[in-house]
mmCIF file of C-alpha atoms and ligand atoms in Angstrom:
data_model
loop_
_atom_site.group_PDB
_atom_site.id
_atom_site.type_symbol
_atom_site.label_atom_id
_atom_site.label_comp_id
_atom_site.label_asym_id
_atom_site.label_seq_id
_atom_site.Cartn_x
_atom_site.Cartn_y
_atom_site.Cartn_z
ATOM 1 C CA MET A 8 16.823 -15.427 63.686
ATOM 2 C CA PRO A 9 17.923 -13.372 60.644
ATOM 3 C CA ASP A 10 20.582 -10.741 61.147
ATOM 4 C CA ASN A 11 18.879 -7.691 59.644
ATOM 5 C CA ARG A 12 21.922 -5.439 59.714
ATOM 6 C CA HIS A 13 22.768 -6.318 56.139
ATOM 7 C CA LEU A 14 19.249 -5.461 54.881
ATOM 8 C CA PHE A 15 19.232 -2.318 56.990
ATOM 9 C CA LYS A 16 22.404 -1.089 55.289
ATOM 10 C CA LYS A 17 21.298 -2.299 51.882
ATOM 11 C CA TYR A 18 17.795 -0.840 51.645
ATOM 12 C CA ILE A 19 17.418 1.837 54.277
ATOM 13 C CA ALA A 20 19.010 5.131 53.259
ATOM 14 C CA GLN A 21 21.480 5.858 56.021
ATOM 15 C CA ALA A 22 21.425 9.037 58.078
ATOM 16 C CA SER A 23 24.787 8.448 59.755
ATOM 17 C CA ASP A 24 28.043 7.341 58.217
ATOM 18 C CA PHE A 25 28.089 4.809 61.009
ATOM 19 C CA ALA A 26 25.229 2.918 62.590
ATOM 20 C CA PRO A 27 26.928 1.631 65.677
ATOM 21 C CA PHE A 28 24.131 0.074 67.645
ATOM 22 C CA CYS A 29 21.489 -1.052 65.177
ATOM 23 C CA ILE A 30 19.079 -2.316 67.820
ATOM 24 C CA ASP A 31 16.683 -4.531 65.880
ATOM 25 C CA VAL A 32 13.533 -3.505 67.736
ATOM 26 C CA GLU A 33 10.893 -6.047 68.609
ATOM 27 C CA LYS A 34 8.841 -4.188 71.155
ATOM 28 C CA GLY A 35 8.587 -1.048 73.273
ATOM 29 C CA GLU A 36 6.750 -0.613 76.542
ATOM 30 C CA GLY A 37 7.131 2.016 79.259
ATOM 31 C CA ILE A 38 10.800 2.910 79.593
ATOM 32 C CA TYR A 39 11.889 -0.335 77.894
ATOM 33 C CA LEU A 40 12.748 -1.595 74.425
ATOM 34 C CA TRP A 41 13.399 -5.215 73.518
ATOM 35 C CA ASP A 42 15.393 -6.387 70.533
ATOM 36 C CA LYS A 43 14.605 -9.473 68.483
ATOM 37 C CA ALA A 44 17.070 -11.575 70.473
ATOM 38 C CA GLY A 45 15.114 -10.737 73.629
ATOM 39 C CA LYS A 46 17.654 -8.290 75.063
ATOM 40 C CA LYS A 47 15.983 -5.637 77.177
ATOM 41 C CA TYR A 48 17.115 -2.010 77.081
ATOM 42 C CA ILE A 49 16.223 0.955 79.239
ATOM 43 C CA ASP A 50 15.490 3.827 76.861
ATOM 44 C CA PHE A 51 17.245 6.608 78.753
ATOM 45 C CA ILE A 52 16.819 9.085 75.876
ATOM 46 C CA SER A 53 13.097 8.625 75.109
ATOM 47 C CA GLY A 54 13.780 8.187 71.386
ATOM 48 C CA ILE A 55 15.379 11.663 71.546
ATOM 49 C CA CYS A 56 12.777 13.393 73.706
ATOM 50 C CA VAL A 57 9.783 11.866 71.946
ATOM 51 C CA ASN A 58 8.568 9.159 74.311
ATOM 52 C CA ASN A 59 8.016 11.507 77.240
ATOM 53 C CA VAL A 60 5.128 9.310 78.439
ATOM 54 C CA GLY A 61 7.077 6.132 77.707
ATOM 55 C CA HIS A 62 6.603 3.673 74.868
ATOM 56 C CA ARG A 63 3.048 2.674 74.002
ATOM 57 C CA HIS A 64 1.408 4.290 77.018
ATOM 58 C CA PRO A 65 -1.954 2.485 77.315
ATOM 59 C CA VAL A 66 -3.923 5.754 77.378
ATOM 60 C CA VAL A 67 -2.181 6.845 74.166
ATOM 61 C CA THR A 68 -2.749 3.537 72.362
ATOM 62 C CA LYS A 69 -6.402 3.552 73.486
ATOM 63 C CA ALA A 70 -6.878 7.054 72.059
ATOM 64 C CA ILE A 71 -5.293 5.938 68.780
ATOM 65 C CA GLU A 72 -7.511 2.852 68.633
ATOM 66 C CA GLU A 73 -10.674 4.842 69.291
ATOM 67 C CA GLN A 74 -9.815 7.404 66.615
ATOM 68 C CA MET A 75 -8.770 4.663 64.199
ATOM 69 C CA ARG A 76 -12.355 3.365 64.266
ATOM 70 C CA LYS A 77 -13.737 6.792 63.267
ATOM 71 C CA PHE A 78 -11.550 8.233 60.515
ATOM 72 C CA LEU A 79 -7.957 8.453 59.352
ATOM 73 C CA HIS A 80 -6.902 11.024 56.770
ATOM 74 C CA VAL A 81 -9.886 12.910 55.364
ATOM 75 C CA MET A 82 -8.572 16.106 53.787
ATOM 76 C CA VAL A 83 -5.607 18.446 53.531
ATOM 77 C CA TYR A 84 -5.023 20.350 56.795
ATOM 78 C CA GLY A 85 -7.314 23.294 57.358
ATOM 79 C CA GLU A 86 -10.290 22.431 55.151
ATOM 80 C CA PHE A 87 -12.462 20.044 57.177
ATOM 81 C CA ILE A 88 -13.283 20.262 60.851
ATOM 82 C CA GLN A 89 -11.619 17.378 62.655
ATOM 83 C CA GLN A 90 -12.496 16.880 66.301
ATOM 84 C CA PRO A 91 -9.059 15.530 67.367
ATOM 85 C CA GLN A 92 -7.418 18.688 65.978
ATOM 86 C CA LEU A 93 -9.902 20.949 67.778
ATOM 87 C CA ASP A 94 -9.523 19.143 71.084
ATOM 88 C CA LEU A 95 -5.744 19.200 70.909
ATOM 89 C CA ALA A 96 -5.429 22.844 69.856
ATOM 90 C CA ALA A 97 -7.903 23.967 72.531
ATOM 91 C CA ALA A 98 -6.069 21.988 75.227
ATOM 92 C CA LEU A 99 -2.737 23.477 74.167
ATOM 93 C CA CYS A 100 -4.064 27.034 74.056
ATOM 94 C CA ALA A 101 -5.579 26.586 77.519
ATOM 95 C CA ARG A 102 -2.017 26.075 78.775
ATOM 96 C CA LEU A 103 -0.340 28.811 76.740
ATOM 97 C CA PRO A 104 -0.149 32.576 77.345
ATOM 98 C CA SER A 105 -2.595 34.971 75.680
ATOM 99 C CA GLN A 106 -0.048 35.804 72.919
ATOM 100 C CA LEU A 107 -0.018 32.200 71.748
ATOM 101 C CA GLN A 108 -3.558 31.200 70.944
ATOM 102 C CA LYS A 109 -3.562 29.835 67.423
ATOM 103 C CA VAL A 110 -2.034 26.515 66.421
ATOM 104 C CA PHE A 111 -0.877 25.390 62.974
ATOM 105 C CA LEU A 112 -0.647 21.593 63.017
ATOM 106 C CA LEU A 113 2.030 19.801 60.998
ATOM 107 C CA ASN A 114 3.964 16.534 61.036
ATOM 108 C CA SER A 115 7.436 17.341 62.293
ATOM 109 C CA GLY A 116 9.696 19.853 63.931
ATOM 110 C CA SER A 117 11.397 20.914 60.712
ATOM 111 C CA GLU A 118 8.059 21.773 59.143
ATOM 112 C CA ALA A 119 7.114 23.790 62.206
ATOM 113 C CA MET A 120 10.355 25.735 61.866
ATOM 114 C CA GLU A 121 9.681 26.368 58.173
ATOM 115 C CA GLY A 122 6.232 27.679 59.046
ATOM 116 C CA ALA A 123 7.621 29.965 61.737
ATOM 117 C CA ILE A 124 10.242 31.493 59.422
ATOM 118 C CA LYS A 125 7.692 31.992 56.642
ATOM 119 C CA LEU A 126 5.298 33.635 59.073
ATOM 120 C CA ALA A 127 8.029 36.059 60.110
ATOM 121 C CA ARG A 128 8.716 36.886 56.450
ATOM 122 C CA LEU A 129 5.057 37.656 55.846
ATOM 123 C CA TYR A 130 4.967 39.785 58.968
ATOM 124 C CA ASN A 131 7.783 42.242 58.325
ATOM 125 C CA HIS A 132 9.217 41.301 54.896
ATOM 126 C CA ARG A 133 12.750 41.731 56.218
ATOM 127 C CA SER A 134 15.484 39.426 55.090
ATOM 128 C CA GLN A 135 17.928 38.856 57.956
ATOM 129 C CA ILE A 136 17.415 35.781 60.102
ATOM 130 C CA VAL A 137 19.357 35.397 63.328
ATOM 131 C CA SER A 138 20.151 32.188 65.173
ATOM 132 C CA PHE A 139 22.734 30.998 67.672
ATOM 133 C CA SER A 140 25.853 28.931 67.382
ATOM 134 C CA ARG A 141 25.550 25.228 68.199
ATOM 135 C CA SER A 142 21.790 25.177 67.602
ATOM 136 C CA TYR A 143 19.848 22.706 65.482
ATOM 137 C CA HIS A 144 16.414 23.541 64.138
ATOM 138 C CA GLY A 145 15.688 20.819 61.609
ATOM 139 C CA SER A 146 16.811 19.335 58.316
ATOM 140 C CA THR A 147 14.752 21.140 55.654
ATOM 141 C CA MET A 148 16.385 23.940 53.675
ATOM 142 C CA GLY A 149 14.925 26.793 55.767
ATOM 143 C CA ALA A 150 15.742 25.077 59.028
ATOM 144 C CA MET A 151 19.236 24.174 57.792
ATOM 145 C CA SER A 152 19.754 27.854 56.945
ATOM 146 C CA VAL A 153 19.690 28.656 60.666
ATOM 147 C CA LEU A 154 21.844 25.736 61.790
ATOM 148 C CA GLY A 155 24.402 26.915 64.296
ATOM 149 C CA ASP A 156 27.334 25.192 62.615
ATOM 150 C CA PRO A 157 28.571 27.022 59.490
ATOM 151 C CA PRO A 158 30.840 24.263 58.070
ATOM 152 C CA ILE A 159 27.980 21.739 58.091
ATOM 153 C CA ARG A 160 25.569 24.295 56.678
ATOM 154 C CA ARG A 161 27.916 25.266 53.869
ATOM 155 C CA ARG A 162 27.582 21.856 52.244
ATOM 156 C CA PHE A 163 24.059 22.879 51.224
ATOM 157 C CA ASP A 164 24.796 26.376 50.026
ATOM 158 C CA PRO A 165 23.128 28.437 48.771
ATOM 159 C CA LEU A 166 20.648 28.399 51.620
ATOM 160 C CA LEU A 167 18.462 31.296 52.779
ATOM 161 C CA PRO A 168 20.532 34.457 52.384
ATOM 162 C CA ASP A 169 21.313 37.032 55.030
ATOM 163 C CA HIS A 170 21.739 34.777 58.007
ATOM 164 C CA LEU A 171 23.523 36.020 61.121
ATOM 165 C CA LEU A 172 24.912 33.678 63.748
ATOM 166 C CA LEU A 173 25.338 34.976 67.301
ATOM 167 C CA GLU A 174 26.826 33.438 70.424
ATOM 168 C CA TYR A 175 24.283 32.009 72.827
ATOM 169 C CA ASN A 176 24.139 33.757 76.217
ATOM 170 C CA ASP A 177 26.192 36.716 74.946
ATOM 171 C CA VAL A 178 23.988 39.686 75.797
ATOM 172 C CA ALA A 179 26.305 42.232 74.140
ATOM 173 C CA GLN A 180 25.916 40.542 70.748
ATOM 174 C CA LEU A 181 22.153 41.053 70.832
ATOM 175 C CA GLU A 182 22.844 44.634 69.672
ATOM 176 C CA LYS A 183 23.391 43.079 66.249
ATOM 177 C CA ILE A 184 19.667 42.399 66.052
ATOM 178 C CA THR A 185 18.334 45.488 64.299
ATOM 179 C CA ASP A 186 15.327 46.817 62.398
ATOM 180 C CA LYS A 187 16.653 44.788 59.461
ATOM 181 C CA THR A 188 16.134 41.535 61.346
ATOM 182 C CA CYS A 189 13.157 39.451 60.294
ATOM 183 C CA CYS A 190 13.232 36.951 63.154
ATOM 184 C CA VAL A 191 15.455 35.413 65.781
ATOM 185 C CA VAL A 192 15.290 31.660 66.216
ATOM 186 C CA ALA A 193 16.438 30.243 69.550
ATOM 187 C CA GLU A 194 16.224 27.124 71.639
ATOM 188 C CA VAL A 195 15.383 27.950 75.237
ATOM 189 C CA ILE A 196 17.792 25.219 76.332
ATOM 190 C CA GLN A 197 20.212 24.254 73.569
ATOM 191 C CA SER A 198 20.068 20.493 73.213
ATOM 192 C CA GLY A 199 22.795 19.795 70.647
ATOM 193 C CA SER A 200 25.436 21.680 72.582
ATOM 194 C CA GLY A 201 24.753 19.652 75.725
ATOM 195 C CA MET A 202 21.577 21.066 77.317
ATOM 196 C CA THR A 203 23.008 24.567 77.617
ATOM 197 C CA GLU A 204 20.613 26.704 79.602
ATOM 198 C CA ALA A 205 19.940 30.306 78.675
ATOM 199 C CA THR A 206 20.810 32.677 81.458
ATOM 200 C CA PRO A 207 17.763 34.605 82.729
ATOM 201 C CA GLY A 208 19.464 37.883 81.759
ATOM 202 C CA PHE A 209 20.030 36.642 78.218
ATOM 203 C CA MET A 210 16.416 35.581 77.739
ATOM 204 C CA GLU A 211 15.134 38.873 79.073
ATOM 205 C CA ALA A 212 17.524 40.888 76.887
ATOM 206 C CA LEU A 213 16.660 38.791 73.839
ATOM 207 C CA ARG A 214 12.933 39.348 74.300
ATOM 208 C CA ARG A 215 13.489 43.083 74.848
ATOM 209 C CA ARG A 216 15.718 43.465 71.783
ATOM 210 C CA CYS A 217 13.244 41.661 69.513
ATOM 211 C CA THR A 218 10.392 43.836 70.733
ATOM 212 C CA GLN A 219 12.487 47.015 70.243
ATOM 213 C CA THR A 220 13.479 46.132 66.689
ATOM 214 C CA GLY A 221 10.255 44.484 65.492
ATOM 215 C CA ALA A 222 11.994 41.166 64.852
ATOM 216 C CA LEU A 223 9.835 38.152 65.678
ATOM 217 C CA LEU A 224 11.153 35.913 68.426
ATOM 218 C CA VAL A 225 10.794 32.230 67.563
ATOM 219 C CA PHE A 226 11.397 29.659 70.296
ATOM 220 C CA ASP A 227 12.289 26.152 69.238
ATOM 221 C CA GLU A 228 10.844 23.924 71.979
ATOM 222 C CA ILE A 229 10.844 20.899 69.752
ATOM 223 C CA GLN A 230 13.017 19.024 72.228
ATOM 224 C CA SER A 231 12.528 20.973 75.438
ATOM 225 C CA GLY A 232 8.728 21.062 75.333
ATOM 226 C CA PHE A 233 6.051 18.812 76.774
ATOM 227 C CA GLY A 234 7.216 18.573 80.353
ATOM 228 C CA ARG A 235 10.826 17.675 79.654
ATOM 229 C CA THR A 236 12.306 20.442 81.814
ATOM 230 C CA GLY A 237 9.776 20.301 84.655
ATOM 231 C CA LYS A 238 7.409 22.877 83.155
ATOM 232 C CA LEU A 239 5.164 22.132 80.200
ATOM 233 C CA PHE A 240 7.370 24.461 78.134
ATOM 234 C CA ALA A 241 10.891 25.545 79.021
ATOM 235 C CA PHE A 242 10.164 29.229 78.344
ATOM 236 C CA GLU A 243 7.931 29.191 81.442
ATOM 237 C CA HIS A 244 11.095 28.972 83.562
ATOM 238 C CA TYR A 245 12.146 32.357 82.219
ATOM 239 C CA GLY A 246 8.855 34.245 82.001
ATOM 240 C CA GLN A 247 9.680 35.366 78.444
ATOM 241 C CA VAL A 248 7.016 34.621 75.838
ATOM 242 C CA PRO A 249 7.999 34.206 72.174
ATOM 243 C CA ASP A 250 6.024 35.484 69.182
ATOM 244 C CA VAL A 251 6.099 32.020 67.665
ATOM 245 C CA LEU A 252 6.560 28.689 69.434
ATOM 246 C CA CYS A 253 7.701 25.574 67.539
ATOM 247 C CA LEU A 254 6.721 22.158 68.868
ATOM 248 C CA ALA A 255 7.097 18.500 67.867
ATOM 249 C CA LYS A 256 8.758 15.338 69.241
ATOM 250 C CA GLY A 257 7.270 14.771 72.727
ATOM 251 C CA MET A 258 4.053 16.352 71.496
ATOM 252 C CA GLY A 259 2.819 13.138 69.890
ATOM 253 C CA GLY A 260 3.277 10.537 72.614
ATOM 254 C CA GLY A 261 5.180 8.490 70.008
ATOM 255 C CA MET A 262 3.213 9.576 66.943
ATOM 256 C CA PRO A 263 4.477 12.065 64.335
ATOM 257 C CA ILE A 264 3.238 15.597 64.845
ATOM 258 C CA GLY A 265 4.571 19.132 64.954
ATOM 259 C CA ALA A 266 3.100 22.587 65.262
ATOM 260 C CA PHE A 267 3.873 26.252 65.416
ATOM 261 C CA VAL A 268 1.806 28.449 67.664
ATOM 262 C CA SER A 269 1.383 32.202 67.463
ATOM 263 C CA SER A 270 -1.223 34.959 67.824
ATOM 264 C CA PRO A 271 -4.416 35.019 65.753
ATOM 265 C CA GLU A 272 -3.236 38.312 64.197
ATOM 266 C CA LEU A 273 0.057 36.884 62.989
ATOM 267 C CA MET A 274 -1.451 33.593 61.878
ATOM 268 C CA SER A 275 -3.991 35.448 59.751
ATOM 269 C CA LEU A 276 -1.086 36.415 57.452
ATOM 270 C CA LEU A 277 -1.045 32.822 56.264
ATOM 271 C CA ASP A 278 -4.687 32.553 55.330
ATOM 272 C CA ASN A 279 -5.284 35.499 53.051
ATOM 273 C CA GLU A 280 -4.754 36.186 49.339
ATOM 274 C CA HIS A 281 -3.812 32.727 48.107
ATOM 275 C CA PRO A 282 -5.643 29.803 49.707
ATOM 276 C CA LEU A 283 -3.339 26.928 50.668
ATOM 277 C CA MET A 284 -0.312 28.894 49.465
ATOM 278 C CA GLY A 285 0.686 30.360 52.830
ATOM 279 C CA HIS A 286 1.667 27.165 54.559
ATOM 280 C CA ALA A 287 -0.042 23.871 53.861
ATOM 281 C CA SER A 288 0.318 20.216 54.658
ATOM 282 C CA THR A 289 -1.548 17.172 53.417
ATOM 283 C CA PHE A 290 -1.066 15.210 56.598
ATOM 284 C CA GLY A 291 -0.626 18.083 59.067
ATOM 285 C CA GLY A 292 -2.551 17.362 62.266
ATOM 286 C CA HIS A 293 -3.278 13.766 61.303
ATOM 287 C CA PRO A 294 -6.240 12.578 63.393
ATOM 288 C CA LEU A 295 -4.343 9.626 64.887
ATOM 289 C CA SER A 296 -1.444 11.875 65.854
ATOM 290 C CA CYS A 297 -3.767 14.495 67.340
ATOM 291 C CA ALA A 298 -5.641 11.894 69.370
ATOM 292 C CA ALA A 299 -2.330 10.499 70.652
ATOM 293 C CA SER A 300 -1.035 13.985 71.337
ATOM 294 C CA LEU A 301 -4.041 15.011 73.436
ATOM 295 C CA ALA A 302 -3.769 11.790 75.442
ATOM 296 C CA ALA A 303 -0.040 12.399 75.990
ATOM 297 C CA LEU A 304 -0.674 16.011 77.008
ATOM 298 C CA GLU A 305 -3.235 14.928 79.596
ATOM 299 C CA ILE A 306 -0.853 12.322 81.005
ATOM 300 C CA ILE A 307 1.979 14.867 81.221
ATOM 301 C CA LEU A 308 -0.270 17.399 82.954
ATOM 302 C CA GLY A 309 -1.524 14.790 85.433
ATOM 303 C CA PRO A 310 -0.403 14.700 89.073
ATOM 304 C CA GLN A 311 1.997 11.795 88.512
ATOM 305 C CA VAL A 312 4.148 13.369 85.823
ATOM 306 C CA LEU A 313 4.839 17.103 85.510
ATOM 307 C CA PRO A 314 5.048 17.923 89.243
ATOM 308 C CA LEU A 315 7.613 15.143 89.753
ATOM 309 C CA VAL A 316 9.973 15.879 86.849
ATOM 310 C CA GLU A 317 12.298 18.273 88.689
ATOM 311 C CA GLU A 318 12.636 15.931 91.671
ATOM 312 C CA LYS A 319 13.465 13.022 89.348
ATOM 313 C CA GLY A 320 16.069 15.193 87.640
ATOM 314 C CA ARG A 321 17.629 15.923 91.032
ATOM 315 C CA ARG A 322 17.712 12.187 91.730
ATOM 316 C CA ILE A 323 19.726 11.597 88.554
ATOM 317 C CA ARG A 324 22.054 14.497 89.377
ATOM 318 C CA HIS A 325 22.570 13.061 92.842
ATOM 319 C CA HIS A 326 23.660 9.743 91.347
ATOM 320 C CA LEU A 327 25.982 11.539 88.911
ATOM 321 C CA GLN A 328 27.796 13.089 91.875
ATOM 322 C CA ASP A 329 29.102 9.594 92.694
ATOM 323 C CA ILE A 330 30.916 9.404 89.347
ATOM 324 C CA PRO A 331 34.272 11.206 89.433
ATOM 325 C CA GLN A 332 34.667 10.933 85.644
ATOM 326 C CA VAL A 333 31.615 13.181 85.139
ATOM 327 C CA VAL A 334 33.042 16.690 85.039
ATOM 328 C CA SER A 335 29.754 18.579 84.755
ATOM 329 C CA VAL A 336 26.011 18.143 84.404
ATOM 330 C CA SER A 337 23.774 20.617 82.639
ATOM 331 C CA GLY A 338 20.113 21.040 81.860
ATOM 332 C CA LYS A 339 16.813 21.223 83.720
ATOM 333 C CA GLY A 340 14.413 18.555 84.947
ATOM 334 C CA LEU A 341 14.862 15.402 82.877
ATOM 335 C CA PHE A 342 16.588 17.291 80.071
ATOM 336 C CA LEU A 343 20.137 16.539 81.197
ATOM 337 C CA ALA A 344 23.588 16.051 79.727
ATOM 338 C CA ALA A 345 26.570 14.584 81.567
ATOM 339 C CA ARG A 346 29.975 15.708 80.362
ATOM 340 C CA PHE A 347 33.109 13.560 80.645
ATOM 341 C CA GLN A 348 36.793 14.435 80.511
ATOM 342 C CA ASP A 349 37.193 13.680 76.823
ATOM 343 C CA GLU A 350 35.444 12.434 73.713
ATOM 344 C CA LYS A 351 37.032 8.995 73.773
ATOM 345 C CA LEU A 352 35.825 8.227 77.271
ATOM 346 C CA THR A 353 32.365 9.533 76.373
ATOM 347 C CA ALA A 354 32.151 7.209 73.374
ATOM 348 C CA ARG A 355 33.328 4.258 75.475
ATOM 349 C CA VAL A 356 30.754 5.014 78.169
ATOM 350 C CA GLN A 357 28.008 5.099 75.581
ATOM 351 C CA GLU A 358 29.198 1.828 74.115
ATOM 352 C CA ARG A 359 29.366 0.157 77.548
ATOM 353 C CA CYS A 360 25.915 1.510 78.467
ATOM 354 C CA MET A 361 24.506 0.006 75.301
ATOM 355 C CA ALA A 362 26.192 -3.340 75.996
ATOM 356 C CA ASN A 363 24.710 -3.242 79.497
ATOM 357 C CA GLY A 364 21.223 -2.455 78.207
ATOM 358 C CA LEU A 365 21.027 1.306 78.837
ATOM 359 C CA ILE A 366 20.437 3.566 75.846
ATOM 360 C CA THR A 367 22.151 6.956 75.989
ATOM 361 C CA PHE A 368 23.066 9.101 73.030
ATOM 362 C CA TRP A 369 25.694 11.539 71.842
ATOM 363 C CA LEU A 370 24.938 15.203 71.171
ATOM 364 C CA LEU A 371 25.228 16.950 67.828
ATOM 365 C CA PHE A 372 27.730 19.640 68.803
ATOM 366 C CA ASN A 373 29.260 18.295 71.986
ATOM 367 C CA HIS A 374 30.991 14.957 71.786
ATOM 368 C CA GLU A 375 32.144 15.053 75.387
ATOM 369 C CA ALA A 376 28.619 14.746 76.757
ATOM 370 C CA LEU A 377 25.843 12.177 76.752
ATOM 371 C CA ALA A 378 22.131 12.923 76.816
ATOM 372 C CA LEU A 379 20.242 11.671 79.862
ATOM 373 C CA THR A 380 16.616 12.255 78.981
ATOM 374 C CA PRO A 381 14.520 9.300 80.151
ATOM 375 C CA PRO A 382 10.736 9.132 79.810
ATOM 376 C CA LEU A 383 9.104 11.491 82.307
ATOM 377 C CA VAL A 384 7.100 8.550 83.674
ATOM 378 C CA ILE A 385 10.237 6.780 84.916
ATOM 379 C CA THR A 386 9.906 5.755 88.584
ATOM 380 C CA ASP A 387 12.459 6.505 91.306
ATOM 381 C CA GLU A 388 13.273 2.816 91.479
ATOM 382 C CA GLU A 389 13.840 2.707 87.728
ATOM 383 C CA ILE A 390 16.102 5.765 87.963
ATOM 384 C CA ASP A 391 18.175 4.081 90.659
ATOM 385 C CA ARG A 392 18.491 0.918 88.592
ATOM 386 C CA SER A 393 19.373 2.857 85.432
ATOM 387 C CA MET A 394 21.987 4.889 87.240
ATOM 388 C CA ASP A 395 23.524 1.731 88.701
ATOM 389 C CA VAL A 396 23.972 0.504 85.129
ATOM 390 C CA PHE A 397 25.375 3.889 84.156
ATOM 391 C CA LYS A 398 27.908 3.817 87.007
ATOM 392 C CA ARG A 399 28.975 0.295 86.127
ATOM 393 C CA SER A 400 29.364 1.295 82.465
ATOM 394 C CA VAL A 401 31.544 4.280 83.379
ATOM 395 C CA ARG A 402 33.725 2.019 85.547
ATOM 396 C CA GLU A 403 34.112 -0.442 82.679
ATOM 397 C CA ALA A 404 34.819 2.351 80.212
ATOM 398 C CA SER A 405 37.537 3.713 82.488
ATOM 399 C CA LEU A 406 39.477 0.435 82.789
HETATM 400 N N1 LIG B 16 14.683 21.483 66.579
HETATM 401 C C1 LIG B 16 15.250 20.744 67.534
HETATM 402 C C2 LIG B 16 15.761 21.408 68.767
HETATM 403 C C3 LIG B 16 15.363 19.359 67.367
HETATM 404 O O1 LIG B 16 15.944 18.622 68.313
HETATM 405 C C4 LIG B 16 14.858 18.757 66.191
HETATM 406 C C5 LIG B 16 14.965 17.271 65.955
HETATM 407 N N2 LIG B 16 16.076 16.664 66.471
HETATM 408 C C6 LIG B 16 14.260 19.574 65.224
HETATM 409 C C7 LIG B 16 14.190 20.922 65.457
HETATM 410 C C8 LIG B 16 13.699 18.977 63.953
HETATM 411 O O2 LIG B 16 12.610 18.176 64.216
HETATM 412 P P1 LIG B 16 12.194 17.008 63.208
HETATM 413 O O3 LIG B 16 13.273 15.989 63.196
HETATM 414 O O4 LIG B 16 10.889 16.479 63.773
HETATM 415 O O5 LIG B 16 11.999 17.626 61.877
#
């Protein structure tokens, strides 16, 4: 069998300065991936919160196949009526509050974030954009402008001007949001910093301050959405509704899709004056992705998935209590991060997990923690088996 690592490095533009694991994927099914040598892995990160219904869920692949026989791309987003887009948007709106009833379909999370920021600009024409330290909102220039890590951001300067970074969960700092603020972008649970939950008081104060000042509140639920935290969207835990909601990742059941959702009044700012010059996308809401997304949404909302997520999360937490090297666990539902004593041990645990066939992953702004975000369809028995591998890997890493 050819060793593809050389070709991978030669032809595929690299996103990391290291590519430590390079699993050469042959197949995915349920919570499992197989490499070309036949090694089986448990995907305990769901391809970074994408495969919430597992890999190649049969209902998702059936929906893709059925749509594939009808039409693929037909026209730039927003010109023709496409049934998969209608069905998906209607199903989403049926689950969202009355303030969020219009969906702009795109291809990725970064594009959704761009759309949200542009919408805010059109709404109040203010310049300042606020975000929080240790947050990640995407890799395009607008989304990079609100990255919560100034040294990394600076490499791409000049980005969007007039950006203000605040500390997450610091209610006092919210005073810095003023009538000069265009929008505030926030994750409801910060993934990159290690599944840091907002405190209820912070969420409430943030919503209040945005309403007082006329700044739009944009929630980035690109990772936390679609059942990950035990509710369809994490903001439901807090009872605070944003003005704009950004979605992607788990939305597509393994297919590429993203969206931002807002009110009909706000969204109308994008459709007047200059057709297709508000926000546009050739492939936005691709029919295959929409068909897959609706199937995934129905699976997540079914009796076997969403109602069981919190209990499964507790099961993982219970196992983690047996591991003395784990100093803390954060997150909600199956959106969890386990923190170790130091970065070196964390890296060794990840490496041992991978060797033992359990995929975990590091976090952008917290190198002491590992993400534990398995597919929501994982069974109790599969959790127990995965956590046995995790415990063994921690033991080996500690030798
Ligand atoms: N926001 C968050 C919280 C994310 O995790 C990501 C992707 N890791 C994005 C935005 C960007 O999404 P995409 O990679 O689909 O552009």
